[in-house]
Amino acid sequence: MSDPRLVGVLLGHIRLPRVEASTKPARDLVAMTARSWKLDDTIVYRARLAASELATNAVRHGGGTEMLIFSTRVGTRLRAEVHDASPVMPERHDPAVTDESGRGLLIVDDVVTECGCYRTVTGKAAWFEIETAWPLDPPPTTASAPDTKGPATPTTRNANPRSAVRLR
């Protein structure tokens, strides 16, 4: 269960059984990824909450016996995706005050920068992105006047050793 549209730099992923107990490791993966990059605590909280809601939706309304969770970086955004085997797209509801459920996507929409879902070959993926600063990024290099005493030395920006596989 994967999709070629998955973009960004892969920071973490996990395959879990589609059972209620899997929501904790799903949200923990996203939170752990955010913490390992030293993202702000409010970003970690928002990502954990949104991941929990999407994983809960996959467990309750998804299809198949497992779900995949991906945590990626796309530009300056932290992105998470939850894949399951159901082709049925999630719908936002307008729950009554007395309803015990139906608020998950409203919560996600409120705490993230952008969210959505798309169909995959094996079902669907629900995703969110949160705009954030990345404290472990090296500072931007500034262009200086060329050294007239010798040949110019090209400067390269080394990738952070924590970064993993570039998906696209």
Coordinates of N, CA and C in Angstrom, one line a residue:
M1 N 0.8 -1.2 0.0 CA 0.0 0.0 0.0 C 0.9 1.2 0.0
S2 N 1.2 1.8 -1.1 CA 1.9 3.0 -1.2 C 1.5 3.7 -2.5
D3 N 2.0 4.9 -2.7 CA 1.5 5.7 -3.8 C 2.7 6.5 -4.4
P4 N 2.9 6.6 -5.7 CA 4.0 7.3 -6.2 C 3.8 8.8 -6.0
R5 N 2.6 9.3 -5.6 CA 2.5 10.7 -5.3 C 3.1 11.2 -4.0
L6 N 3.5 10.3 -3.2 CA 4.1 10.6 -1.9 C 5.3 11.5 -2.2
V7 N 5.4 12.7 -1.6 CA 6.5 13.6 -2.0 C 7.2 14.0 -0.7
G8 N 8.4 14.6 -1.0 CA 9.2 15.2 0.1 C 10.3 14.3 0.5
V9 N 10.9 14.6 1.6 CA 12.0 13.8 2.2 C 11.4 13.0 3.2
L10 N 11.5 11.7 3.1 CA 10.9 10.7 4.1 C 11.7 10.8 5.4
L11 N 11.0 11.1 6.5 CA 11.5 11.3 7.8 C 11.2 10.0 8.6
G12 N 10.1 9.4 8.4 CA 9.8 8.2 9.1 C 8.5 7.5 8.5
H13 N 8.4 6.2 8.8 CA 7.2 5.5 8.3 C 7.0 4.3 9.2
I14 N 5.7 3.8 9.2 CA 5.4 2.6 10.0 C 4.2 2.0 9.3
R15 N 4.2 0.7 9.4 CA 3.0 -0.1 8.9 C 2.4 -0.7 10.2
L16 N 1.1 -0.5 10.3 CA 0.4 -0.9 11.5 C -0.9 -1.7 11.2
P17 N -1.3 -2.6 12.1 CA -2.6 -3.2 11.9 C -3.7 -2.2 12.1
R18 N -4.7 -2.3 11.3 CA -5.8 -1.3 11.4 C -6.7 -1.7 12.6
V19 N -6.2 -1.4 13.8 CA -6.9 -1.7 15.0 C -6.8 -0.4 15.9
E20 N -7.7 -0.3 16.9 CA -7.7 0.9 17.7 C -6.4 1.2 18.4
A21 N -5.7 0.1 18.9 CA -4.4 0.3 19.6 C -3.4 0.9 18.7
S22 N -3.5 0.9 17.4 CA -2.5 1.5 16.5 C -2.5 3.0 16.4
T23 N -3.5 3.7 16.9 CA -3.5 5.1 16.8 C -2.4 5.7 17.6
K24 N -2.0 5.1 18.8 CA -0.9 5.6 19.6 C 0.4 5.6 18.9
P25 N 0.8 4.4 18.3 CA 2.1 4.4 17.6 C 2.1 5.3 16.4
A26 N 0.9 5.5 15.7 CA 0.8 6.3 14.6 C 1.1 7.8 15.0
R27 N 0.4 8.3 16.0 CA 0.7 9.7 16.4 C 2.1 9.8 17.0
D28 N 2.6 8.8 17.7 CA 3.9 8.9 18.3 C 5.0 9.0 17.2
L29 N 4.8 8.3 16.1 CA 5.8 8.4 15.0 C 5.9 9.8 14.5
V30 N 4.8 10.5 14.3 CA 4.8 11.8 13.8 C 5.4 12.8 14.8
A31 N 5.0 12.6 16.1 CA 5.5 13.5 17.2 C 7.0 13.2 17.3
M32 N 7.4 12.0 17.3 CA 8.9 11.7 17.5 C 9.7 12.3 16.3
T33 N 9.2 12.2 15.1 CA 9.8 12.8 14.0 C 10.0 14.3 14.2
A34 N 8.9 15.0 14.6 CA 9.0 16.4 14.8 C 9.9 16.8 15.9
R35 N 9.9 16.0 17.0 CA 10.8 16.3 18.1 C 12.3 16.0 17.8
S36 N 12.5 15.0 16.9 CA 13.9 14.7 16.6 C 14.5 15.8 15.7
W37 N 13.7 16.6 15.0 CA 14.1 17.7 14.3 C 14.1 19.0 15.1
K38 N 13.7 18.9 16.4 CA 13.7 20.0 17.3 C 12.7 21.1 16.9
L39 N 11.6 20.6 16.3 CA 10.5 21.6 16.0 C 9.8 22.1 17.2
D40 N 9.3 23.2 17.2 CA 8.6 23.9 18.3 C 7.6 22.9 18.9
D41 N 7.4 23.0 20.3 CA 6.5 22.2 21.0 C 5.1 22.3 20.5
T42 N 4.7 23.5 20.1 CA 3.3 23.7 19.6 C 3.1 22.9 18.2
I43 N 4.2 22.9 17.4 CA 4.1 22.1 16.2 C 4.0 20.6 16.5
V44 N 4.8 20.2 17.4 CA 4.7 18.7 17.8 C 3.3 18.4 18.3
Y45 N 2.7 19.3 19.1 CA 1.4 19.0 19.7 C 0.4 19.0 18.5
R46 N 0.4 19.9 17.6 CA -0.5 20.0 16.5 C -0.4 18.8 15.6
A47 N 0.9 18.4 15.3 CA 1.1 17.3 14.4 C 0.6 16.0 15.1
R48 N 0.8 15.8 16.4 CA 0.4 14.6 17.1 C -1.1 14.5 17.1
L49 N -1.8 15.7 17.4 CA -3.2 15.7 17.4 C -3.8 15.4 16.0
A50 N -3.3 16.0 15.0 CA -3.8 15.7 13.6 C -3.6 14.3 13.2
A51 N -2.4 13.8 13.5 CA -2.1 12.4 13.2 C -3.0 11.4 13.9
S52 N -3.3 11.7 15.1 CA -4.2 10.9 15.9 C -5.6 10.8 15.3
E53 N -6.1 12.0 14.9 CA -7.4 12.0 14.2 C -7.4 11.3 12.9
L54 N -6.4 11.4 12.1 CA -6.4 10.7 10.8 C -6.2 9.2 11.0
A55 N -5.4 8.8 12.0 CA -5.3 7.4 12.2 C -6.6 6.8 12.8
T56 N -7.2 7.5 13.6 CA -8.5 7.1 14.2 C -9.5 6.9 13.1
N57 N -9.6 7.9 12.1 CA -10.5 7.7 11.0 C -10.2 6.5 10.2
A58 N -8.9 6.2 10.0 CA -8.5 5.0 9.2 C -8.9 3.8 9.9
V59 N -8.8 3.7 11.2 CA -9.2 2.6 12.0 C -10.7 2.4 11.9
R60 N -11.5 3.4 12.1 CA -12.9 3.3 12.2 C -13.6 3.3 10.9
H61 N -13.1 3.9 9.9 CA -13.8 4.0 8.6 C -13.0 3.5 7.4
G62 N -11.8 3.1 7.6 CA -10.9 2.7 6.5 C -11.2 1.2 6.1
G63 N -10.4 0.7 5.2 CA -10.5 -0.6 4.8 C -9.2 -1.4 4.9
G64 N -9.3 -2.7 4.7 CA -8.1 -3.5 4.8 C -7.7 -3.9 6.2
T65 N -6.6 -4.6 6.4 CA -6.2 -5.0 7.7 C -5.0 -4.2 8.2
E66 N -4.5 -3.3 7.4 CA -3.4 -2.5 7.9 C -3.5 -1.1 7.4
M67 N -2.6 -0.2 8.0 CA -2.5 1.2 7.5 C -1.1 1.6 7.5
L68 N -0.7 2.5 6.7 CA 0.7 3.0 6.6 C 0.7 4.5 7.0
I69 N 1.7 4.8 7.8 CA 1.8 6.2 8.2 C 3.2 6.7 7.7
F70 N 3.2 7.8 7.0 CA 4.4 8.4 6.5 C 4.6 9.8 7.1
S71 N 5.8 10.2 7.5 CA 6.1 11.5 8.0 C 7.2 12.0 7.0
T72 N 6.9 13.2 6.4 CA 7.8 13.7 5.4 C 8.0 15.2 5.6
R73 N 9.1 15.7 5.0 CA 9.3 17.1 4.9 C 9.1 17.6 3.5
V74 N 8.3 18.6 3.3 CA 8.1 19.2 2.0 C 8.4 20.7 2.1
G75 N 9.5 21.1 1.6 CA 9.9 22.5 1.8 C 10.1 22.8 3.2
T76 N 9.3 23.8 3.7 CA 9.3 24.2 5.1 C 8.1 23.6 5.9
R77 N 7.5 22.6 5.3 CA 6.3 22.0 6.0 C 6.6 20.6 6.5
L78 N 6.1 20.3 7.6 CA 6.0 18.9 8.1 C 4.7 18.3 7.5
R79 N 4.8 17.1 6.9 CA 3.7 16.5 6.3 C 3.5 15.1 6.9
A80 N 2.3 14.7 7.1 CA 2.0 13.3 7.5 C 0.9 12.8 6.6
E81 N 1.0 11.5 6.3 CA 0.0 10.8 5.5 C -0.4 9.5 6.2
V82 N -1.7 9.2 6.2 CA -2.2 7.9 6.7 C -2.9 7.3 5.5
H83 N -2.4 6.1 5.1 CA -3.0 5.3 4.0 C -3.8 4.1 4.5
D84 N -4.9 3.9 3.9 CA -5.7 2.6 4.2 C -6.2 2.1 2.9
A85 N -6.9 1.0 3.0 CA -7.3 0.3 1.7 C -8.7 0.6 1.3
S86 N -9.4 1.6 1.9 CA -10.7 1.9 1.5 C -10.7 3.1 0.5
P87 N -11.4 2.9 -0.7 CA -11.5 4.0 -1.6 C -12.4 5.1 -1.2
V88 N -13.2 4.9 -0.2 CA -14.2 5.9 0.3 C -13.5 7.1 0.9
M89 N -13.7 8.3 0.3 CA -13.1 9.5 0.8 C -13.8 10.0 2.1
P90 N -13.0 10.5 3.0 CA -13.6 11.1 4.3 C -14.5 12.3 4.0
E91 N -15.5 12.5 4.8 CA -16.4 13.6 4.7 C -16.4 14.4 6.0
R92 N -16.4 15.7 5.9 CA -16.5 16.6 7.1 C -18.0 16.6 7.4
H93 N -18.3 16.6 8.7 CA -19.6 16.6 9.2 C -19.8 17.9 10.1
D94 N -21.1 18.2 10.3 CA -21.4 19.3 11.2 C -22.1 18.7 12.4
P95 N -21.4 18.2 13.3 CA -22.0 17.4 14.4 C -22.8 18.3 15.4
A96 N -23.8 17.8 15.9 CA -24.6 18.5 17.0 C -23.7 18.5 18.3
V97 N -24.1 19.4 19.1 CA -23.3 19.6 20.4 C -23.3 18.3 21.2
T98 N -24.4 17.5 21.1 CA -24.5 16.3 21.8 C -23.9 15.1 21.2
D99 N -23.5 15.2 19.9 CA -22.9 14.0 19.2 C -21.5 13.7 19.8
E100 N -21.3 12.4 19.9 CA -20.0 11.9 20.6 C -18.9 11.8 19.6
S101 N -19.1 11.9 18.3 CA -18.1 11.8 17.3 C -18.4 12.7 16.1
G102 N -17.5 12.7 15.1 CA -17.8 13.5 13.9 C -17.0 14.8 13.8
R103 N -16.1 15.0 14.8 CA -15.4 16.3 14.8 C -13.9 16.2 14.4
G104 N -13.5 14.9 14.1 CA -12.1 14.7 13.7 C -11.5 15.6 12.6
L105 N -12.2 15.6 11.5 CA -11.7 16.4 10.4 C -11.8 17.9 10.6
L106 N -12.7 18.3 11.4 CA -12.8 19.7 11.8 C -11.6 20.1 12.7
I107 N -11.3 19.2 13.6 CA -10.1 19.4 14.4 C -8.8 19.5 13.6
V108 N -8.7 18.5 12.7 CA -7.5 18.5 11.8 C -7.4 19.8 11.0
D109 N -8.5 20.2 10.4 CA -8.5 21.4 9.6 C -8.2 22.7 10.4
D110 N -8.5 22.7 11.7 CA -8.2 23.8 12.6 C -6.8 23.9 13.0
V111 N -6.1 22.8 13.1 CA -4.7 22.8 13.7 C -3.6 22.7 12.7
V112 N -3.9 22.5 11.4 CA -2.9 22.4 10.4 C -2.9 23.5 9.4
T113 N -1.8 23.6 8.6 CA -1.8 24.6 7.5 C -2.6 24.2 6.3
E114 N -2.6 23.0 6.0 CA -3.3 22.5 4.8 C -3.6 21.0 5.0
C115 N -4.7 20.5 4.5 CA -5.0 19.0 4.6 C -5.8 18.6 3.5
G116 N -5.9 17.3 3.3 CA -6.7 16.8 2.2 C -6.6 15.3 2.1
C117 N -7.1 14.7 1.0 CA -6.9 13.3 0.8 C -6.9 13.0 -0.7
Y118 N -6.4 11.9 -1.1 CA -6.4 11.5 -2.5 C -6.5 10.0 -2.6
R119 N -7.0 9.5 -3.7 CA -7.1 8.1 -3.9 C -5.7 7.5 -4.3
T120 N -5.5 6.3 -3.9 CA -4.3 5.6 -4.2 C -4.7 4.3 -5.0
V121 N -3.7 3.6 -5.5 CA -4.0 2.4 -6.2 C -4.7 1.4 -5.3
T122 N -4.4 1.4 -4.0 CA -4.9 0.5 -3.1 C -6.0 1.0 -2.2
G123 N -6.3 2.3 -2.3 CA -7.3 2.8 -1.4 C -7.3 4.4 -1.4
K124 N -6.9 4.9 -0.3 CA -6.8 6.4 -0.2 C -5.7 6.8 0.8
A125 N -5.3 8.0 0.8 CA -4.4 8.6 1.8 C -5.0 9.9 2.2
A126 N -5.0 10.1 3.5 CA -5.4 11.4 4.1 C -4.1 12.0 4.6
W127 N -4.0 13.3 4.4 CA -2.7 14.0 4.7 C -2.9 15.4 5.3
F128 N -1.9 15.8 6.0 CA -1.9 17.2 6.5 C -0.4 17.8 6.4
E129 N -0.3 19.1 6.3 CA 0.9 19.8 6.4 C 0.9 20.9 7.4
I130 N 2.0 21.1 8.1 CA 2.1 22.2 9.0 C 3.3 23.0 8.7
E131 N 3.2 24.3 8.4 CA 4.3 25.2 8.1 C 5.1 25.4 9.4
T132 N 6.4 25.3 9.3 CA 7.2 25.4 10.5 C 8.6 25.9 10.2
A133 N 9.3 26.4 11.2 CA 10.8 26.6 11.1 C 11.5 25.3 11.4
W134 N 12.6 25.1 10.8 CA 13.4 23.8 11.0 C 14.7 24.2 11.6
P135 N 14.8 24.2 13.0 CA 16.0 24.7 13.7 C 17.3 24.0 13.3
L136 N 17.2 22.8 12.9 CA 18.5 22.1 12.5 C 19.0 22.4 11.2
D137 N 18.2 23.1 10.4 CA 18.7 23.5 9.1 C 20.0 24.4 9.2
P138 N 21.0 24.3 8.4 CA 22.1 25.2 8.5 C 21.7 26.6 8.0
P139 N 22.3 27.6 8.6 CA 22.0 28.9 8.2 C 22.2 29.1 6.7
P140 N 21.5 30.0 6.1 CA 21.7 30.3 4.6 C 23.1 30.9 4.4
T141 N 23.7 30.5 3.4 CA 25.0 31.1 3.0 C 24.8 32.4 2.3
T142 N 25.7 33.3 2.6 CA 25.7 34.6 1.9 C 26.8 34.7 0.9
A143 N 26.5 35.3 -0.2 CA 27.5 35.4 -1.3 C 28.4 36.5 -0.9
S144 N 29.7 36.3 -1.0 CA 30.7 37.3 -0.7 C 31.5 37.6 -1.9
A145 N 32.2 38.7 -1.8 CA 33.0 39.1 -3.0 C 34.1 38.1 -3.3
P146 N 34.3 37.8 -4.5 CA 35.3 36.8 -4.8 C 36.7 37.2 -4.3
D147 N 37.4 36.1 -3.9 CA 38.8 36.3 -3.4 C 39.7 36.5 -4.5
T148 N 40.4 37.6 -4.6 CA 41.3 37.9 -5.7 C 42.6 37.3 -5.5
K149 N 42.9 36.6 -4.4 CA 44.2 36.1 -4.1 C 44.3 34.6 -4.6
G150 N 43.2 34.0 -5.0 CA 43.3 32.6 -5.4 C 42.0 32.2 -6.2
P151 N 42.0 31.0 -6.6 CA 40.8 30.5 -7.3 C 39.6 30.5 -6.4
A152 N 38.4 30.7 -6.9 CA 37.2 30.6 -6.1 C 37.0 29.2 -5.8
T153 N 36.6 29.0 -4.5 CA 36.2 27.7 -4.0 C 34.7 27.5 -3.9
P154 N 34.2 26.6 -4.7 CA 32.7 26.5 -4.6 C 32.3 26.0 -3.2
T155 N 31.2 26.5 -2.7 CA 30.7 26.1 -1.4 C 29.5 25.2 -1.6
T156 N 29.4 24.2 -0.8 CA 28.3 23.3 -0.9 C 27.6 23.2 0.4
R157 N 26.3 23.0 0.4 CA 25.5 22.9 1.6 C 25.4 21.4 1.9
N158 N 25.9 20.9 3.0 CA 25.8 19.5 3.3 C 24.4 19.2 3.8
A159 N 23.9 18.0 3.4 CA 22.6 17.6 3.9 C 22.7 17.2 5.4
N160 N 21.6 17.5 6.1 CA 21.6 17.1 7.5 C 21.7 15.6 7.6
P161 N 22.5 15.0 8.5 CA 22.6 13.5 8.5 C 21.3 12.9 8.9
R162 N 20.3 13.6 9.5 CA 19.1 13.0 9.9 C 18.1 12.8 8.7
S163 N 18.4 13.5 7.6 CA 17.5 13.4 6.4 C 17.7 12.0 5.8
A164 N 16.6 11.5 5.3 CA 16.7 10.1 4.8 C 16.6 10.1 3.2
V165 N 15.6 9.4 2.7 CA 15.4 9.2 1.3 C 14.6 10.3 0.7
R166 N 15.1 10.8 -0.4 CA 14.3 11.8 -1.2 C 13.3 10.9 -2.1
L167 N 12.0 11.2 -1.9 CA 11.0 10.4 -2.6 C 10.8 10.8 -4.0
R168 N 11.0 12.1 -4.3 CA 10.7 12.6 -5.6 C 11.7 13.7 -6.0

